[in-house]
Phi, psi and omega in degrees: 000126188261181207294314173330310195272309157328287199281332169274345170254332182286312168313298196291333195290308197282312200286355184290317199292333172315277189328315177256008153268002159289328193264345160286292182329275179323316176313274186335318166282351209259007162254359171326113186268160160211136155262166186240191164246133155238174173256177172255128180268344187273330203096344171216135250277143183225203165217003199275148178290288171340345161310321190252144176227145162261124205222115270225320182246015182301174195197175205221148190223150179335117175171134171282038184249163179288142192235301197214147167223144179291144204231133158285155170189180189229116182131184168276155145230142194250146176295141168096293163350109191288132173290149227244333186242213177280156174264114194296315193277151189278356183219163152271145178278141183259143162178197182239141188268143217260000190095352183259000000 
């Protein structure tokens, strides 16, 4: 094999390797989890997602009942919105949610 042919399969080899880690890179972003606070809307501690909502200024007001938990998710989030993913914190902070 002479250097010509060399220096043309090492070039397709690199531009090949370019090519599909363009293409990993893009898988990867588009799973990306983030989390959130959604609240509980029942009061009592749950894992089902539709338990919860996202509400951007809700608060939690004195009280021992389950009020908000932290949420995996995906996506935009929208006011009103069910967590989409797994639930990250293992308990609810506890109070009662005030509705906003």
């Amino acid at each position: 094999m002479n250097n010509f042919q060399k220096l043309a399969l090492g070039l397709s080899v690199g531009a090949m390797a370019i090519g599909f880690s363009a293409f990993k890179s893009s898988e990867n972003a588009n799973t990306k989890l983030d989390r959130a606070i959604f609240f509980n809307k029942s009061g009592v501690q749950s894992n089902i997602a539709s338990d919860y909502v996202y509400q951007p200024d809700g608060d939690c007001l004195a009280a021992s009942t389950a009020c908000s938990a932290e949420w995996n998710y995906t996506g935009t989030l929208t006011e009103g919105a069910h967590p989409n993913g797994s639930k990250y914190s293992t308990t609810d902070s506890q109070g009662a949610w005030d509705g906003n």
